[in-house]
Coordinates of C-alpha atoms and ligand atoms in Angstrom, one line a residue:
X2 CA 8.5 33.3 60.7
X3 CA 5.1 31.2 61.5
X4 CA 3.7 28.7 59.3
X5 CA 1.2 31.3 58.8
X6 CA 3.1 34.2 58.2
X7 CA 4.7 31.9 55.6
X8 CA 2.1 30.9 53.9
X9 CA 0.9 34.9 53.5
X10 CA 4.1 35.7 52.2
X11 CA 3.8 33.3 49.7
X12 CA 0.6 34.3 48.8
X13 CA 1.3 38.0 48.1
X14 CA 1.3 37.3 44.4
X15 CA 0.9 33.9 43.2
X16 CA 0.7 34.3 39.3
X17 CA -1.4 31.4 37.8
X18 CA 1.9 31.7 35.4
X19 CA 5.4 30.5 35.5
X20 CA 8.2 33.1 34.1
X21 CA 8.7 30.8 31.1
X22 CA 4.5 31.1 30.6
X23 CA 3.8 27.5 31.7
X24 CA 0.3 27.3 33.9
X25 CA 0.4 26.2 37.2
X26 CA -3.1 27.3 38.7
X27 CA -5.5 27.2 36.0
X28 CA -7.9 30.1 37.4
X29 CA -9.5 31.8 34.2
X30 CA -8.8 32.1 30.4
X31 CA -8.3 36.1 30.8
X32 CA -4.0 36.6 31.1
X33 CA -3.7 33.9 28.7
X34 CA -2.5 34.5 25.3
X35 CA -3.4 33.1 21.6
X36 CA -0.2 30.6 22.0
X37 CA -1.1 29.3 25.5
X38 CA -5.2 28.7 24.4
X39 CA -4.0 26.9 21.8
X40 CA -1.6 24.5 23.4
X41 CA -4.6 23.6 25.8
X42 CA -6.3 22.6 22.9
X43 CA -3.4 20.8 20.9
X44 CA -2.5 19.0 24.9
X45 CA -6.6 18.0 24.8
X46 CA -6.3 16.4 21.0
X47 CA -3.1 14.7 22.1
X48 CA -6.0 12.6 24.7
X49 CA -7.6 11.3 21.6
X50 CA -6.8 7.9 19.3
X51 CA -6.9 7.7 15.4
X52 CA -11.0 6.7 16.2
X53 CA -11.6 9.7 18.0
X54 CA -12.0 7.8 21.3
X55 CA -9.9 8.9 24.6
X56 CA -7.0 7.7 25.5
X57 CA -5.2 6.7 29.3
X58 CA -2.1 8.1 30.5
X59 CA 0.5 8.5 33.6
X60 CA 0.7 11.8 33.8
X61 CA -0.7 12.4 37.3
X62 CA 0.2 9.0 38.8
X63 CA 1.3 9.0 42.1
X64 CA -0.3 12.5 42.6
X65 CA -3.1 13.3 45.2
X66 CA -6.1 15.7 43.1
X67 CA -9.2 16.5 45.7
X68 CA -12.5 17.7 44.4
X69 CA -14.1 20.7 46.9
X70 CA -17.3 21.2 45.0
X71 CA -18.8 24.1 46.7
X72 CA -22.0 24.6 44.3
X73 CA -24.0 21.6 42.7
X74 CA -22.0 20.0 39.6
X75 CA -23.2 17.0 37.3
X76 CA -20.9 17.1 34.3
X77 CA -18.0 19.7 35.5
X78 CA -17.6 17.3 38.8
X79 CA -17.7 13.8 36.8
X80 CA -15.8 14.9 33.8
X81 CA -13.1 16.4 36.3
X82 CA -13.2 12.7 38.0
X83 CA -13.0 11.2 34.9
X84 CA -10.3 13.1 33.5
X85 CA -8.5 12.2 36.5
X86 CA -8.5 8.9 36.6
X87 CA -7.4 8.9 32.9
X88 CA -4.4 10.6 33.9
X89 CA -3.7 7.8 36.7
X90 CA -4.2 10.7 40.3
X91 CA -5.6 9.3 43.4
X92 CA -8.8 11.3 43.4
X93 CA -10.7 12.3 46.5
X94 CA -13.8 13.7 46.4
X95 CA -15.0 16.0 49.2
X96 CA -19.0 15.9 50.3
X97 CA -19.1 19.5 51.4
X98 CA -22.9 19.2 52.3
X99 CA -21.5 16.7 55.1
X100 CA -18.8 18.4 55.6
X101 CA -17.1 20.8 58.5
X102 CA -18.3 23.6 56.4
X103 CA -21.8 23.3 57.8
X104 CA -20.3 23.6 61.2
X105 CA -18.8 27.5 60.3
X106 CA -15.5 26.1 59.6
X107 CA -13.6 28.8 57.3
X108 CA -12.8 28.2 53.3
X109 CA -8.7 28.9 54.4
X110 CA -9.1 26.3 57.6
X111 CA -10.6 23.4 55.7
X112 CA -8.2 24.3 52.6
X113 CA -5.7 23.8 55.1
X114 CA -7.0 20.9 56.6
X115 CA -7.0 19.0 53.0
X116 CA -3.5 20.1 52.5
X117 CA -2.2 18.0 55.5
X118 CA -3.4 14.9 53.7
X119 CA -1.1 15.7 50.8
X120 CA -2.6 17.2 48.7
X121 CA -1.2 17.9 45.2
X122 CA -4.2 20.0 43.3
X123 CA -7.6 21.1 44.3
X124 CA -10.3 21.5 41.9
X125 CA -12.7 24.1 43.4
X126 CA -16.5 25.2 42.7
X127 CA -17.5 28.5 44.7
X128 CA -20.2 30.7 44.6
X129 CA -18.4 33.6 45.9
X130 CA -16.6 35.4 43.0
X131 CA -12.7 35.2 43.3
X132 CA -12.7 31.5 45.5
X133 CA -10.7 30.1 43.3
X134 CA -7.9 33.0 43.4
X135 CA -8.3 33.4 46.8
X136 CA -7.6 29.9 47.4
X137 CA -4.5 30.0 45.2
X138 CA -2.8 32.7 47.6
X139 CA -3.8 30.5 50.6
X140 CA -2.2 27.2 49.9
X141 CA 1.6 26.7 49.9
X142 CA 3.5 26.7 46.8
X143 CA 3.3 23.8 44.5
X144 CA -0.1 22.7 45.2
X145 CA -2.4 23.4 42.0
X146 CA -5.7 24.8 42.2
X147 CA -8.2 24.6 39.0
X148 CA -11.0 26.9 38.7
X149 CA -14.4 24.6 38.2
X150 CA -16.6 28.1 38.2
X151 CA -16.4 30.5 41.0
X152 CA -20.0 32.4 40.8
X153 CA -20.5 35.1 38.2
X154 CA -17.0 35.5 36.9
X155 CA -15.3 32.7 35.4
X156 CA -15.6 29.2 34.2
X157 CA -12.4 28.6 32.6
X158 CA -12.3 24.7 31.5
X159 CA -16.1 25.4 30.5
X160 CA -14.7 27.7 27.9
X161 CA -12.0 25.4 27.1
X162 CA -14.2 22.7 26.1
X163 CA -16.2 25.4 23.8
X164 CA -13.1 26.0 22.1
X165 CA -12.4 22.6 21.6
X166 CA -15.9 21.4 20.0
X167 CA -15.9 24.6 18.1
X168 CA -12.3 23.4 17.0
X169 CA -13.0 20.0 16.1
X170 CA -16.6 20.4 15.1
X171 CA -16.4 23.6 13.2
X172 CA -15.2 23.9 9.2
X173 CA -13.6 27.5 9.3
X174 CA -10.8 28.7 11.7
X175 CA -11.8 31.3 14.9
X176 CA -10.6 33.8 12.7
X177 CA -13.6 33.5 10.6
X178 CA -16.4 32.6 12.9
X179 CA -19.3 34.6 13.7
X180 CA -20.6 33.3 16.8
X181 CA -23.7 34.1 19.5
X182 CA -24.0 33.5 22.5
X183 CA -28.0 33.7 23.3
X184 CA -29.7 33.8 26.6
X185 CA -29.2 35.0 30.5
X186 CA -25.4 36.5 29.8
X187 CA -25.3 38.9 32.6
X188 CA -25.5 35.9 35.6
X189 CA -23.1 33.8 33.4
X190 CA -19.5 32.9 34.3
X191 CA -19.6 30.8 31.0
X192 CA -20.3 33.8 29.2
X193 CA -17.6 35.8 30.5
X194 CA -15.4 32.8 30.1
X195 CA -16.2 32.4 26.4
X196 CA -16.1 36.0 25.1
X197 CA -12.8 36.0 26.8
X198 CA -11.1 33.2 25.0
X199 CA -13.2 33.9 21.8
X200 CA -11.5 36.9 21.3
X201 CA -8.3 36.0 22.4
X202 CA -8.8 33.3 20.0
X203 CA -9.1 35.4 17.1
X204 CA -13.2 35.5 16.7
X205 CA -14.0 39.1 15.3
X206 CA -17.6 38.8 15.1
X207 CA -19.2 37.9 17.9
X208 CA -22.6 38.4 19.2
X209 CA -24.7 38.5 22.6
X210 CA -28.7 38.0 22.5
X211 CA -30.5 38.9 25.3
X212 CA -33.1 40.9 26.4
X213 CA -31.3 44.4 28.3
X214 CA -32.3 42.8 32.0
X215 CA -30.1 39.6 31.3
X216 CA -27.3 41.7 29.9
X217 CA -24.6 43.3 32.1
X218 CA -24.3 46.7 32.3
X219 CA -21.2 48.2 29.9
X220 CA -21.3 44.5 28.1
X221 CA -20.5 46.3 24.6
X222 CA -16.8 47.0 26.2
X223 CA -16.0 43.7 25.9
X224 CA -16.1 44.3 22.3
X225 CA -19.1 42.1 21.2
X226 CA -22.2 43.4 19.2
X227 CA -25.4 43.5 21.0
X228 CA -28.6 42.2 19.7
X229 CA -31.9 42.4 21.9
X230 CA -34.0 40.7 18.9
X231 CA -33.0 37.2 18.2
X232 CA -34.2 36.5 14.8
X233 CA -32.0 39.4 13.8
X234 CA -29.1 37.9 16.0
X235 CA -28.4 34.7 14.9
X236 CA -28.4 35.7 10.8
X237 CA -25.3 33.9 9.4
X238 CA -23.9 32.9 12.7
X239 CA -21.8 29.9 12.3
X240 CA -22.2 28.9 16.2
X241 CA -25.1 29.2 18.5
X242 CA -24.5 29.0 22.2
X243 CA -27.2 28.6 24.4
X244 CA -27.4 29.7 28.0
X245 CA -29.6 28.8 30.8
X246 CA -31.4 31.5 33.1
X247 CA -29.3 31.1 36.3
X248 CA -32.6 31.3 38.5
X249 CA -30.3 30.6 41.8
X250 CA -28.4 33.8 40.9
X251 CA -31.4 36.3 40.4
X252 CA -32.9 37.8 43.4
X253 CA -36.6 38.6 41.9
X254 CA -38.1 37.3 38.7
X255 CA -36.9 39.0 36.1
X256 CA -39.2 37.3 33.4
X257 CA -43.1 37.2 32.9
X258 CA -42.8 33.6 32.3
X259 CA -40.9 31.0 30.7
X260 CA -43.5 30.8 27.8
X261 CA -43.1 33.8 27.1
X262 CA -39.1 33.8 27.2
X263 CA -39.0 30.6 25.1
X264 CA -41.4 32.9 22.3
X265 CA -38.6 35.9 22.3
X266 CA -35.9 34.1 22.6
X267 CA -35.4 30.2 22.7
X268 CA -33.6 28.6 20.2
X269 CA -35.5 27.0 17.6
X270 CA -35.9 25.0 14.2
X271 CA -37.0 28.5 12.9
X272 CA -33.9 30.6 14.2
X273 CA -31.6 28.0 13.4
X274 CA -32.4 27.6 10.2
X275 CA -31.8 31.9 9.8
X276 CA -27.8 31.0 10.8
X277 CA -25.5 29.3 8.5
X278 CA -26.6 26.1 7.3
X279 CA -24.7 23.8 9.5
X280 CA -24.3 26.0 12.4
X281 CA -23.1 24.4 15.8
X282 CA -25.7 24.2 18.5
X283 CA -24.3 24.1 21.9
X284 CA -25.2 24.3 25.7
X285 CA -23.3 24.2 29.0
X286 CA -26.1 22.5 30.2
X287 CA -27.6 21.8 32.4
X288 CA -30.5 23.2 30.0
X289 CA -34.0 23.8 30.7
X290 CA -35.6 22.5 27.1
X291 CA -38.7 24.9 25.8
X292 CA -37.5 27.9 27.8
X293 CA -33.9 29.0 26.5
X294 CA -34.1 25.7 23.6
X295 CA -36.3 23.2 21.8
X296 CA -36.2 19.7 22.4
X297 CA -36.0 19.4 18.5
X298 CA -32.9 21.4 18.7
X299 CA -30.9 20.1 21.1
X300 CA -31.4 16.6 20.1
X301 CA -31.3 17.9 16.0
X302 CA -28.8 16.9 13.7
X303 CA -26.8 20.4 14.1
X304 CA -26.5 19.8 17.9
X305 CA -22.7 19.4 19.2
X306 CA -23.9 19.4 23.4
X307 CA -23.4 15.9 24.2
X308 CA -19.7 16.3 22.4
X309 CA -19.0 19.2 24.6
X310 CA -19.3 16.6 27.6
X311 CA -16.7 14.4 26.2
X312 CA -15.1 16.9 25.2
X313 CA -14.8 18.5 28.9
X314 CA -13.3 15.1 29.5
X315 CA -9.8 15.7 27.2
X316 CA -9.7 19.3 28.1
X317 CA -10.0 19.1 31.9
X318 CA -7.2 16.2 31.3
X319 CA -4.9 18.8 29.7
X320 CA -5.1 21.7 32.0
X321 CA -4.7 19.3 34.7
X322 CA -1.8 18.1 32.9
X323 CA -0.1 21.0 31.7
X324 CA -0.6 22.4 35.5
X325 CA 0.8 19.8 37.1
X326 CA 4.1 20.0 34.8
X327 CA 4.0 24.0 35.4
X328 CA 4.2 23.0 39.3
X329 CA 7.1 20.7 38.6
X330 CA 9.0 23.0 36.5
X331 CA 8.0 26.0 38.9
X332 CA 9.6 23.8 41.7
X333 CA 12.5 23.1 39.4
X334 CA 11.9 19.2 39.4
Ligands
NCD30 C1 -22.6 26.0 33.9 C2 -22.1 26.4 35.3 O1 -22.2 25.7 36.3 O2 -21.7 27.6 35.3 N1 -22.8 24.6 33.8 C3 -21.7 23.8 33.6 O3 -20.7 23.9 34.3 N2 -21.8 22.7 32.8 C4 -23.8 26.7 33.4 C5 -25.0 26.7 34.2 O4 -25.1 26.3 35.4 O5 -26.0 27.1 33.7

């Protein structure tokens, strides 16, 4: 058998799951149950001292994690480095814009380019739907691959680090929370990513504000309640998450203008103060303040965004923690 051949065979079906349930690619929340979401979240807590500040560790020490970000990144790509380095990895960082990539070079031949320099995990931004999976059958066993967003369908560690803040930040369990999600759902792999491990998570109430042309087509299967009218939307919510318009991912303007989008449907003082008193605020970012949110918001005193970013930091740590150990135990080390 070729190398090659080898490598398909491998490939055939590559489960982001071990038998025993362990994770060794982390590529999206959906396959993963109540049990495994959580320990993610108890694994990212474990990262934090008694003053709420994170903590260093060994767990990847010795290991070789390389960053392929496909798509541009500010907090996904420096929280991923970050968490890294917490977790002692030698950490290489790939410039794809100067990269072999531009020369017509295939995703498969430059993943298997990295993989002769020993390669232990690749983190991976795409926009083509599925990179992240497709990767995962390509490489040979025991190298990890963690999804940082592949286009439209799924940004898993973004919704980890929802669940998180929502965890730490929030004063009634998932069970009880009603929370909306409010802007440009149909482009988002955030969305997605969040209903998904919402309602795994035990969230019954859970709402999408939008107008129809930013909503996906069927998006009331997914067992959330649609509301085209924000003011009615956000009524007792106890979370608020805002979304950006993914410009880069609509092919003609599908809005008048953003004065107008920021009248029907940003997030203000106003519609804030219709949810529960208290209510989280949060953003992915990057946002785009007086279109989907008001300054006044997202710098308000009800605003958890910048504790999302540091909150990316203990997650990220944990899945790449908790995959590497999957590898390990996969490989029966
Ligand atoms: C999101 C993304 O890239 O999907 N941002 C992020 O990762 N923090 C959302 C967005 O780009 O709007």
């Amino acid at each position: 058998m070729t190398d090659v051949d080898a490598r398909l065979n491998a490939s055939l079906v590559r489960p982001q799951l071990n038998d025993d349930g362990a994770i060794r690619h982390f590529l999206g929340v959906e396959g993963l149950n109540k049990a495994q979401l959580e320990n993610i979240i108890t694994k990212a807590m474990s990262y934090f001292d008694q003053d709420g500040k994170l903590t260093n560790t060994e767990e990847l020490a010795g290991r070789t994690v390389m960053n392929l970000f496909f798509e541009p990144s500010t907090r996904t790509r420096m929280t991923f480095e970050a968490a890294q380095k917490r977790l002692g990895a030698n950490v290489l960082n790939i410039d794809i814009a100067r990269s072999s990539t531009t020369k017509g070079e295939s995703l498969r031949d430059t993943l298997w380019n990295l993989e002769a320099m020993s390669a232990d995990m690749f983190v991976v931004r795409h926009n083509a739907s599925g990179a992240a999976h497709f990767m995962a059958t390509q490489v040979t066993p025991n190298i990890a691959i963690i999804n940082a967003g592949d286009g439209w369908h799924a940004h898993p560690t973004q919704a980890m680090l929802d669940m998180l803040t929502i965890h730490r930040e929030a004063t009634k369990p998932f069970d009880e929370l009603s929370v909306a999600i409010i802007g440009d759902i149909k482009h988002s792999r955030v969305a997605r990513s969040d209903i998904s491990a919402l309602k795994t998570l035990g969230v019954k109430d859970i709402r999408v504000i939008a107008p129809r042309t930013l909503l996906p087509k069927g998006i009331e299967r997914y067992g959330v309640s649609v509301f085209e009218n924000i003011d009615e939307g956000v009524v007792d919510c106890d979370v608020l998450i805002g979304l950006r318009i993914q410009n880069e991912r609509i092919g003609s303007p599908l809005l008048a203008s953003s004065s107008e989008y920021f009248k029907a449907y940003g997030i203000t003082d106003e519609r804030v103060a219709k949810a529960r008193p208290n209510a989280l605020v949060m953003h992915p970012g990057p946002m785009n303040r007086g279109v989907e949110i008001a300054s006044s918001v997202a710098d308000g005193p009800q605003s958890v965004i910048l504790k999302q970013v540091n909150n990316g930091i203990a997650v990220r740590m944990a899945v790449m923690a908790l995959s590497v150990a999957g590898q390990d135990a996969y490989k029966g080390l």
